[in-house]
Short mmCIF file of C-alpha atoms and ligand atoms in Angstrom, two decimals:
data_model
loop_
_atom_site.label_atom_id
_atom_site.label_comp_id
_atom_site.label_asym_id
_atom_site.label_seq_id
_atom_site.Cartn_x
_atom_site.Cartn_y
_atom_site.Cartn_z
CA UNK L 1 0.00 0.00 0.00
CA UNK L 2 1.64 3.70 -0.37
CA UNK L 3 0.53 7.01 0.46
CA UNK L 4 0.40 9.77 -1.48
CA UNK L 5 2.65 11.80 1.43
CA UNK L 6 3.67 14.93 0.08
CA UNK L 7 5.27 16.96 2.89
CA UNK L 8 8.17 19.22 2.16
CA UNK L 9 10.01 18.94 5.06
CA UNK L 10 13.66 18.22 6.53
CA UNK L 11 15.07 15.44 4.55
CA UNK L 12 14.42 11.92 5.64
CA UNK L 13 17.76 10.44 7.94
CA UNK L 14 17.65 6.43 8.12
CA UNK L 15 16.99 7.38 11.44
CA UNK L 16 19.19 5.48 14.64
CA UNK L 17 15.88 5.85 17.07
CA UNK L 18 14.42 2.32 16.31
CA UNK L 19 10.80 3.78 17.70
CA UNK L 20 11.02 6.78 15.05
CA UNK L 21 12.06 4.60 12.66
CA UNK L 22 9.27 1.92 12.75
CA UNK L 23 6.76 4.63 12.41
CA UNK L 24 8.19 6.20 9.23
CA UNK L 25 8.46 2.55 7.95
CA UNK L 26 4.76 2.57 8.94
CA UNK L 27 4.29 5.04 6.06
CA UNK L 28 5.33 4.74 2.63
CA UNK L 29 7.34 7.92 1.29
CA UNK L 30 5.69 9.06 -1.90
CA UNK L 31 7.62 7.96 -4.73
CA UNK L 32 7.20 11.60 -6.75
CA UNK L 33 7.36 14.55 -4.95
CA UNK L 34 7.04 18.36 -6.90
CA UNK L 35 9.93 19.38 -4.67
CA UNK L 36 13.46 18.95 -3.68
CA UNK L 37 13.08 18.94 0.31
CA UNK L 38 10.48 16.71 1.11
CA UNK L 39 10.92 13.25 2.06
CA UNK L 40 14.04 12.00 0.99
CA UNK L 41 16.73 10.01 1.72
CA UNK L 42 19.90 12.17 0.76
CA UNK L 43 23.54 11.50 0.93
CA UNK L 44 24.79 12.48 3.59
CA UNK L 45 27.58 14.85 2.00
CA UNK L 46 24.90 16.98 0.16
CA UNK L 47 23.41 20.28 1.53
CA UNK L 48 19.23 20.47 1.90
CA UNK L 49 17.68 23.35 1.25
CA UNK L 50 15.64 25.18 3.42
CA UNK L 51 11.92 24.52 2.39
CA UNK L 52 10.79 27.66 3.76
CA UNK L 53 13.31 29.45 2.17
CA UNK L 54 12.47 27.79 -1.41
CA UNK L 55 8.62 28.52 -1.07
CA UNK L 56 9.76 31.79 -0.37
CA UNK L 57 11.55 32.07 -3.08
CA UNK L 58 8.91 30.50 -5.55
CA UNK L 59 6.43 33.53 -4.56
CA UNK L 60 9.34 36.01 -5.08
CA UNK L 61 9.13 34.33 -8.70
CA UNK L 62 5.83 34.22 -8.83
CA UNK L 63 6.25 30.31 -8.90
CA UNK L 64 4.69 27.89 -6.42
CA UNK L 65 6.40 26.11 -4.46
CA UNK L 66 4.35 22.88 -4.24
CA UNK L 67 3.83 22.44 -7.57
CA UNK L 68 7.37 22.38 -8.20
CA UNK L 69 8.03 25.18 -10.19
CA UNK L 70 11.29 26.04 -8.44
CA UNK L 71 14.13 23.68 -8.26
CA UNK L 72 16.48 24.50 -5.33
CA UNK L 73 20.40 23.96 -6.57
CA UNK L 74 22.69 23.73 -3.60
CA UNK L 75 26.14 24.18 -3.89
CA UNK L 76 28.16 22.42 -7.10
CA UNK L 77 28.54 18.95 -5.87
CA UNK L 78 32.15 16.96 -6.96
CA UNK L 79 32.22 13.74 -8.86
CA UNK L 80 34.31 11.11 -9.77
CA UNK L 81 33.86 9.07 -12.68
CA UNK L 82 35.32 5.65 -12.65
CA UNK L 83 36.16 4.04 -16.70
CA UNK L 84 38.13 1.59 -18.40
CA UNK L 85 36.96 2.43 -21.91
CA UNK L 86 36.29 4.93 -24.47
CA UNK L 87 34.23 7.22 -21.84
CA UNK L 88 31.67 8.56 -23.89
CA UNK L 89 29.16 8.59 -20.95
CA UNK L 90 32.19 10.16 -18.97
CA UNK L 91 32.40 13.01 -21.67
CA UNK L 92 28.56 13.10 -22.05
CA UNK L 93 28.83 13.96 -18.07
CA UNK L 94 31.95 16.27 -18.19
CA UNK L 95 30.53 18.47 -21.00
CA UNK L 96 26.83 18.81 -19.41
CA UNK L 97 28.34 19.68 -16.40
CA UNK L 98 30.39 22.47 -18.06
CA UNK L 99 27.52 23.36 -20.09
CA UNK L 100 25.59 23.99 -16.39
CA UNK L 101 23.34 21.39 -16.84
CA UNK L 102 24.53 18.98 -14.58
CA UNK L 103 24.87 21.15 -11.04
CA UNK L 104 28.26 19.32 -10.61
CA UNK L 105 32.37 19.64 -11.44
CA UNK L 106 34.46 16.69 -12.41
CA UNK L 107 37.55 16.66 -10.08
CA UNK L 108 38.48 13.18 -10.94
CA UNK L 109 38.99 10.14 -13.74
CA UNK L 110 39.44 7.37 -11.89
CA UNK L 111 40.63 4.22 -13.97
CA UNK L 112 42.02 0.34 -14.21
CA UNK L 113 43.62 1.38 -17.39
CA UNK L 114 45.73 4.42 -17.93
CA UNK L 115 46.05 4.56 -21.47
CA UNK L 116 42.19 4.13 -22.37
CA UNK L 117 40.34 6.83 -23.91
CA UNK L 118 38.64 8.17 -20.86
CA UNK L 119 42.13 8.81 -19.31
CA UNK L 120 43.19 10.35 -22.20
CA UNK L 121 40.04 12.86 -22.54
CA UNK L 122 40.81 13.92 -19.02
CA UNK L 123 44.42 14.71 -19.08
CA UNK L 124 43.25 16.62 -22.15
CA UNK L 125 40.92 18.58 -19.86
CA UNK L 126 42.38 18.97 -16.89
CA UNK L 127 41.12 16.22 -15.10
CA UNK L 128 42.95 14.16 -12.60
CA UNK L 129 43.42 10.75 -13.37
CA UNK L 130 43.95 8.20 -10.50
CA UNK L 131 44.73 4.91 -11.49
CA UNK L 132 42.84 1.72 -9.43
CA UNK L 133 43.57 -0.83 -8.48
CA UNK L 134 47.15 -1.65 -8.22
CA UNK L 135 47.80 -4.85 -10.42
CA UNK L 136 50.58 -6.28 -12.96
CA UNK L 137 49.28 -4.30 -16.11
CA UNK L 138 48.87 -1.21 -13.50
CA UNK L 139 51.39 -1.38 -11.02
CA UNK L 140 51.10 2.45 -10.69
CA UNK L 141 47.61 1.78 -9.66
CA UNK L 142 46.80 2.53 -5.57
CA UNK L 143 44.91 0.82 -3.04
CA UNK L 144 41.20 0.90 -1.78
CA UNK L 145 42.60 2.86 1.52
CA UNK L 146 44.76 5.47 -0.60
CA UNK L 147 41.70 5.54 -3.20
CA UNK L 148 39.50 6.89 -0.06
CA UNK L 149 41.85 8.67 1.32
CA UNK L 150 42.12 10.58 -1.98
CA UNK L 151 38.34 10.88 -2.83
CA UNK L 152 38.01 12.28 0.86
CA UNK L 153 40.97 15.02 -0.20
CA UNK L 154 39.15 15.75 -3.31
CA UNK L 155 35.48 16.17 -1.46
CA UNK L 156 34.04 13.69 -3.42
CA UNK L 157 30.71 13.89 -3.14
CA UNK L 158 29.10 11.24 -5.76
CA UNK L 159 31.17 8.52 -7.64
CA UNK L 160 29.80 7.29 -11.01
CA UNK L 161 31.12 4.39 -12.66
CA UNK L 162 30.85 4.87 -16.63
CA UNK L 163 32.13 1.40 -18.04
CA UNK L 164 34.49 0.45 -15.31
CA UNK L 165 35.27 -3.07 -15.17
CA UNK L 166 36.55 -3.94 -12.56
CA UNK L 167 34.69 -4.66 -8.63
CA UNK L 168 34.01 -1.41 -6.52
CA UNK L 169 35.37 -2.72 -3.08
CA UNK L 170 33.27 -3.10 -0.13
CA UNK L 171 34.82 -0.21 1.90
CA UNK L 172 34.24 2.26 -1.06
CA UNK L 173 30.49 1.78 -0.87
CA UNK L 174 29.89 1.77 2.74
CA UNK L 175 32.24 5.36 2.66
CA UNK L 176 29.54 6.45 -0.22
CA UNK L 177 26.02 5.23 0.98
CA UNK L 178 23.61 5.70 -1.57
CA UNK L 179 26.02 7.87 -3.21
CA UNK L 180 27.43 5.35 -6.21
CA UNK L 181 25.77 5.12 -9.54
CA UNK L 182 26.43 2.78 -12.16
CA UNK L 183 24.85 2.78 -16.32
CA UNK L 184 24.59 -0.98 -17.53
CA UNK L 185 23.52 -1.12 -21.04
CA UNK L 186 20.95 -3.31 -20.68
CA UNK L 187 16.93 -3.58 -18.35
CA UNK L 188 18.26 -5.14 -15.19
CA UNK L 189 17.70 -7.61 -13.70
CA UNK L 190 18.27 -9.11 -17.17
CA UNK L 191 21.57 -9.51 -18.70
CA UNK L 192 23.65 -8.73 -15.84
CA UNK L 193 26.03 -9.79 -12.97
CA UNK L 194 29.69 -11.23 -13.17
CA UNK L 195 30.68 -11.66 -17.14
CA UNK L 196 28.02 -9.07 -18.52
CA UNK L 197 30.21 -6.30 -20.07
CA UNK L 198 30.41 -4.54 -23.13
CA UNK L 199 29.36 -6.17 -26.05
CA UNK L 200 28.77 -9.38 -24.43
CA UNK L 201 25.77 -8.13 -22.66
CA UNK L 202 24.20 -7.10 -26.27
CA UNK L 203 25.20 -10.71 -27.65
CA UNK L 204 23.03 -12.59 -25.18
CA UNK L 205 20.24 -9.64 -25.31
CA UNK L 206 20.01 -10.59 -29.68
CA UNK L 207 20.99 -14.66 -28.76
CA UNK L 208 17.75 -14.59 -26.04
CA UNK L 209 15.15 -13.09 -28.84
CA UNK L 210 14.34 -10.42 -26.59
CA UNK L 211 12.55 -7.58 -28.45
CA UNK L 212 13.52 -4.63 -26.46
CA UNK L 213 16.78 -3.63 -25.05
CA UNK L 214 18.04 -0.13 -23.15
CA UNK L 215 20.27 0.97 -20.14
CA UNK L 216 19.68 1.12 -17.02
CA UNK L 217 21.22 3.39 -14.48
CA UNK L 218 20.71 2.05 -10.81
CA UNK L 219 23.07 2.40 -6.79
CA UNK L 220 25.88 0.15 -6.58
CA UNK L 221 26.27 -2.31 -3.98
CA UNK L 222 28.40 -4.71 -3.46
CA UNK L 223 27.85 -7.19 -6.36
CA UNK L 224 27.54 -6.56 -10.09
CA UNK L 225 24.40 -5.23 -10.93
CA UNK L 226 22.39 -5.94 -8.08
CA UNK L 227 21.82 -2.38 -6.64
CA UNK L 228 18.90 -0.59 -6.79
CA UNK L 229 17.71 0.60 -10.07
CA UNK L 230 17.14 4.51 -10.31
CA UNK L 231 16.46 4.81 -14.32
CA UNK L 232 16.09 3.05 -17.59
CA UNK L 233 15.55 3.72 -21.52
CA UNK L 234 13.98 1.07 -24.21
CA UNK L 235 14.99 0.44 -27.47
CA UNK L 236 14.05 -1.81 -29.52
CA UNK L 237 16.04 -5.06 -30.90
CA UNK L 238 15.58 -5.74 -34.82
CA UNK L 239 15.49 -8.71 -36.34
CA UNK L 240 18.48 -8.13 -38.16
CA UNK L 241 21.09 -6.27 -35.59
CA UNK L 242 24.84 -6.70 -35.01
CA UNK L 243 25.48 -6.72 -31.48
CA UNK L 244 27.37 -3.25 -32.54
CA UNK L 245 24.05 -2.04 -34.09
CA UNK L 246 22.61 -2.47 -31.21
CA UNK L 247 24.97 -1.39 -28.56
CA UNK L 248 25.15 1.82 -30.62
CA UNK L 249 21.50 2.08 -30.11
CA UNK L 250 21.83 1.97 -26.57
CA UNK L 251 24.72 3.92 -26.05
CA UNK L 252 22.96 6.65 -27.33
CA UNK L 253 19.94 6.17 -25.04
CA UNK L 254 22.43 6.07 -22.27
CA UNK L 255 24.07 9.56 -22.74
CA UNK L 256 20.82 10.85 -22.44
CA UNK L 257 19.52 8.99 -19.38
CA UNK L 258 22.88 9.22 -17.29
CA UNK L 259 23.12 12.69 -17.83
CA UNK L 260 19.84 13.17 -16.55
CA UNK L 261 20.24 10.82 -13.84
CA UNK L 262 23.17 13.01 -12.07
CA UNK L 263 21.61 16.22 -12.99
CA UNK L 264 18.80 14.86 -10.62
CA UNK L 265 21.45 13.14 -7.89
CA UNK L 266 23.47 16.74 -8.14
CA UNK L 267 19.97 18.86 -7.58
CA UNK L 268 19.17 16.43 -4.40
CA UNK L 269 15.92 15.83 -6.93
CA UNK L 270 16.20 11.39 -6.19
CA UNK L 271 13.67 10.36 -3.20
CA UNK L 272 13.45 7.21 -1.77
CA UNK L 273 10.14 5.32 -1.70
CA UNK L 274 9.88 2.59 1.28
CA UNK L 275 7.06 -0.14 0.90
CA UNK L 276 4.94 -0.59 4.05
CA UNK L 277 7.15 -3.26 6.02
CA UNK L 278 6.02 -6.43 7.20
CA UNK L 279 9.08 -6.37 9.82
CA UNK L 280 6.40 -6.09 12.63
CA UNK L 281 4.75 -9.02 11.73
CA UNK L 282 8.12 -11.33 11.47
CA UNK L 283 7.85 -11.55 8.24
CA UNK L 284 9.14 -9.33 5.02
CA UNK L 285 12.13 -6.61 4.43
CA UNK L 286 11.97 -3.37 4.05
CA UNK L 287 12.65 -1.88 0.33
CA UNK L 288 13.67 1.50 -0.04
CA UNK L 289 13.45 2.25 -4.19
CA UNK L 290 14.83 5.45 -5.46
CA UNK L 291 12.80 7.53 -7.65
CA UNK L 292 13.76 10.61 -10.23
CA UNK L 293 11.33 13.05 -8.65
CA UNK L 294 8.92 15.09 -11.07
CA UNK L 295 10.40 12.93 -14.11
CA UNK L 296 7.83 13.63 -16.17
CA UNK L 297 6.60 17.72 -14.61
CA UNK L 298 7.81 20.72 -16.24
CA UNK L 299 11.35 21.85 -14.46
CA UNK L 300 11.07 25.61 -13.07
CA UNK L 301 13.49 27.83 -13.43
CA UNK L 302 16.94 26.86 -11.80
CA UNK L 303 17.54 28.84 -8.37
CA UNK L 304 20.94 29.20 -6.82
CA UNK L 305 20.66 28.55 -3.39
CA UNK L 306 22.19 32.16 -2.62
CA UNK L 307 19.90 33.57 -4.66
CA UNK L 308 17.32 31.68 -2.59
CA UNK L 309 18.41 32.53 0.97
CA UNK L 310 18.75 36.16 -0.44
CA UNK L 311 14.61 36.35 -1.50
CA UNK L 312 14.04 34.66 1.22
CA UNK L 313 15.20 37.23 3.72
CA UNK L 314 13.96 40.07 1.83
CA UNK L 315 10.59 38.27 2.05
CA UNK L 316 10.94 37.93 5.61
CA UNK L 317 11.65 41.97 5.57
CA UNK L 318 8.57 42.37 3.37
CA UNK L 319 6.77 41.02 6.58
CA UNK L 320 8.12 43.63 8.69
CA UNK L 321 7.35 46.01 6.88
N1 LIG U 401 30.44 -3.34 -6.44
C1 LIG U 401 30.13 -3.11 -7.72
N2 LIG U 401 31.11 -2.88 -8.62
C2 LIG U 401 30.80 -2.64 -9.93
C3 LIG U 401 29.46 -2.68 -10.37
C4 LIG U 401 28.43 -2.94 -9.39
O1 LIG U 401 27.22 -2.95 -9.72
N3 LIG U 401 28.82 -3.15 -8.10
N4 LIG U 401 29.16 -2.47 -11.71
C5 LIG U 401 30.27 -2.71 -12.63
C6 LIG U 401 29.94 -2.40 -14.06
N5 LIG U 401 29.43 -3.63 -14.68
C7 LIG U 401 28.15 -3.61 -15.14
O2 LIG U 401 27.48 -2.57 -15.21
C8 LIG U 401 30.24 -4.78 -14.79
C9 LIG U 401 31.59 -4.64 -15.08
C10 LIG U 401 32.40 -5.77 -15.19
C11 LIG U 401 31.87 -7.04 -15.02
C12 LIG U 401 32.77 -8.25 -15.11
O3 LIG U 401 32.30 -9.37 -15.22
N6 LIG U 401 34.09 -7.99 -15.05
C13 LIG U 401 35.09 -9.08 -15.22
C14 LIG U 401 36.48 -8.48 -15.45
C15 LIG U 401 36.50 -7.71 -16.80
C16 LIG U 401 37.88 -7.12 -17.07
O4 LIG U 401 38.68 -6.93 -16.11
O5 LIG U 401 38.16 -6.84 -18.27
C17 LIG U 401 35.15 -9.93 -13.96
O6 LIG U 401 34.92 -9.40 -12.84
O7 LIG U 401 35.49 -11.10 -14.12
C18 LIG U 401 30.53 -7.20 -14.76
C19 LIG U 401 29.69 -6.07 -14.66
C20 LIG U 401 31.52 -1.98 -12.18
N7 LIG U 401 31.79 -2.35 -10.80
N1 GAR U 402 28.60 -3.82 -17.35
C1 GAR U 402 29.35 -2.63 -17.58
C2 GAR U 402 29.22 -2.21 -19.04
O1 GAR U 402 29.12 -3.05 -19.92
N2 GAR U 402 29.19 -0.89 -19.25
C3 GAR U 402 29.05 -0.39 -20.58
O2 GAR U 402 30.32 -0.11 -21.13
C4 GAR U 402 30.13 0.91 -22.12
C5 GAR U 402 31.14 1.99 -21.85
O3 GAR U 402 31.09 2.91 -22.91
P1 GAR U 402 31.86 4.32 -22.72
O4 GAR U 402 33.23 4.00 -22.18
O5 GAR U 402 31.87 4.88 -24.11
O6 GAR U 402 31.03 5.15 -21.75
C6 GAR U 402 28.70 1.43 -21.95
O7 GAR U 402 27.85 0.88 -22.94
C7 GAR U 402 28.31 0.92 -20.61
O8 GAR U 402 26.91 0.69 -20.46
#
């Protein structure tokens, strides 16, 4: 059963008061919400606006508020982008951020292979390039630990992978709850897990008869392709398609739904939907599903948070007044 619970409000905390927490389980958190603050579970390392502030800013713009006319942009957040190929969805990424799009810099290229093309594009841009893990054809490469250790330096706040092919370690995803995102090119659950990479994945898509293909952009946990899925594309499969025709088709689709993916992670815009729990009852888990807010409502015009908190007081003044 869910709720239609709109509330803006302080984000949603997994919350360590077991008594506070059974009651919110109690509800379901609306899946689509028309604005950044309400219900959500964020990552930690991202700012939340203040939802007073942002409906105060929507009348100062003659917007409303609660029909999500204004989205809130916090401060820039920093990424990390983790290849081993070509990194189109890496430069897809790089050049929406610059273009403003994505609310977002790129501080770092993180790869298994130095000399791909993704490395390449970012020494060409001024991106750092940090080379993981350590192995024989990498023996520049650094450790989990000094990989943290840097991403901490470099205020890291999201880490996308973008064709990396190689096992994000367990320690990297409990430092980043809920703050990893992966693009697979193909609907998961299908076609996935250990051995499903690059054009292998499209091969057993065409080999199975399926009709319809696409990527799908979902969290990363601790095994290959079983985190949570945030966003996916369709495309169709033709009778007659290469397993190149067809991963071009996708590839496409995925430049477009990545992109728009992280502009929602970097605008705090992804809320968390939790079915009502059977815990009480012994039986069950809890699933918390993460949701592009509004994917389908008309954006608003793009506020900078100063600009915000700056209407916001002068509205407060107005009142005084
Ligand atoms: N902890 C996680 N790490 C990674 C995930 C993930 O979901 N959780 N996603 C992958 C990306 N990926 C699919 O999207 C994927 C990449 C690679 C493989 C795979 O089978 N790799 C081979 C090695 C390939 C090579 O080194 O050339 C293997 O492990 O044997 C499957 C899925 C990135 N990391
Ligand atoms: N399972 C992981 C996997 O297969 N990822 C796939 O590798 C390609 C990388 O292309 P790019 O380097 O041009 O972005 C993309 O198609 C991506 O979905």
């Amino acid at each position: 059963m869910e709720a239609a619970i709109a509330s803006t409000g302080s984000s949603f905390h997994s919350s360590p008061n077991p008594l506070a927490r059974q009651q919110r389980i109690a509800r379901a958190v609306v899946a689509f919400v028309p604005q950044p603050q309400a219900h959500a579970l964020r990552c930690e390392r991202t700012s939340h606006p203040n939802p007073r502030a942002s409906a105060a800013a929507a009348a100062a713009m003659g917007g409303d508020a609660g029909s999500g006319s204004v989205v809130v942009v916090g401060r820039k957040k920093r990424l990390a982008v983790f290849v081993s190929g070509g990194g189109s969805n890496f430069r897809a990424i790089h050049e929406a951020a610059l273009g403003g799009k994505v609310n977002a810099d790129v501080v770092a290229l993180v790869t298994d292979k130095p000399g791909c093309g993704g490395a390449e594009y970012a020494r060409g841009n001024g991106i750092q390039v940090i080379v993981f893990p350590n192995s024989k054809s990498a023996p520049e490469g650094i450790s989990s630990d000094e990989l943290l250790n840097t991403l901490r330096e470099l205020r890291v706040d999201f880490i996308l992978l973008a064709g990396y092919l190689k096992l994000i370690p367990v320690e990297l995803i409990q430092a980043y709850p809920r703050c990893i995102l992966n693009i697979h090119p193909s609907l998961l659950p299908a076609f996935g897990g250990k051995g499903f990479y690059g054009l292998k994945v499209h091969k057993a898509v065409i080999a199975s008869g399926a009709r319809y293909s696409g990527p799908t952009v979902h969290f990363v946990d601790e095994h290959y392709d079983t985190g949570r899925t945030l966003a996916q594309r369709v495309v169709p499969v033709l009778a007659n398609d290469t397993p190149e025709q067809l991963a071009a088709r996708v590839l496409h689709e995925e430049h477009q739904v990545y992109v728009d993916a992280v502009t929602a992670l970097c605008e705090d815009r992804i809320v968390w939907r939790e079915d009502v729990c059977e815990r009480d009852r012994g039986k069950g888990w809890c699933k918390w599903q993460p949701f592009l807010e509004n994917p389908l409502g008309q954006k608003g015009p793009v506020v900078s948070s100063s600009i915000l908190f700056f209407s916001y007081y002068i509205y407060v003044l107005s009142l005084g007044c």
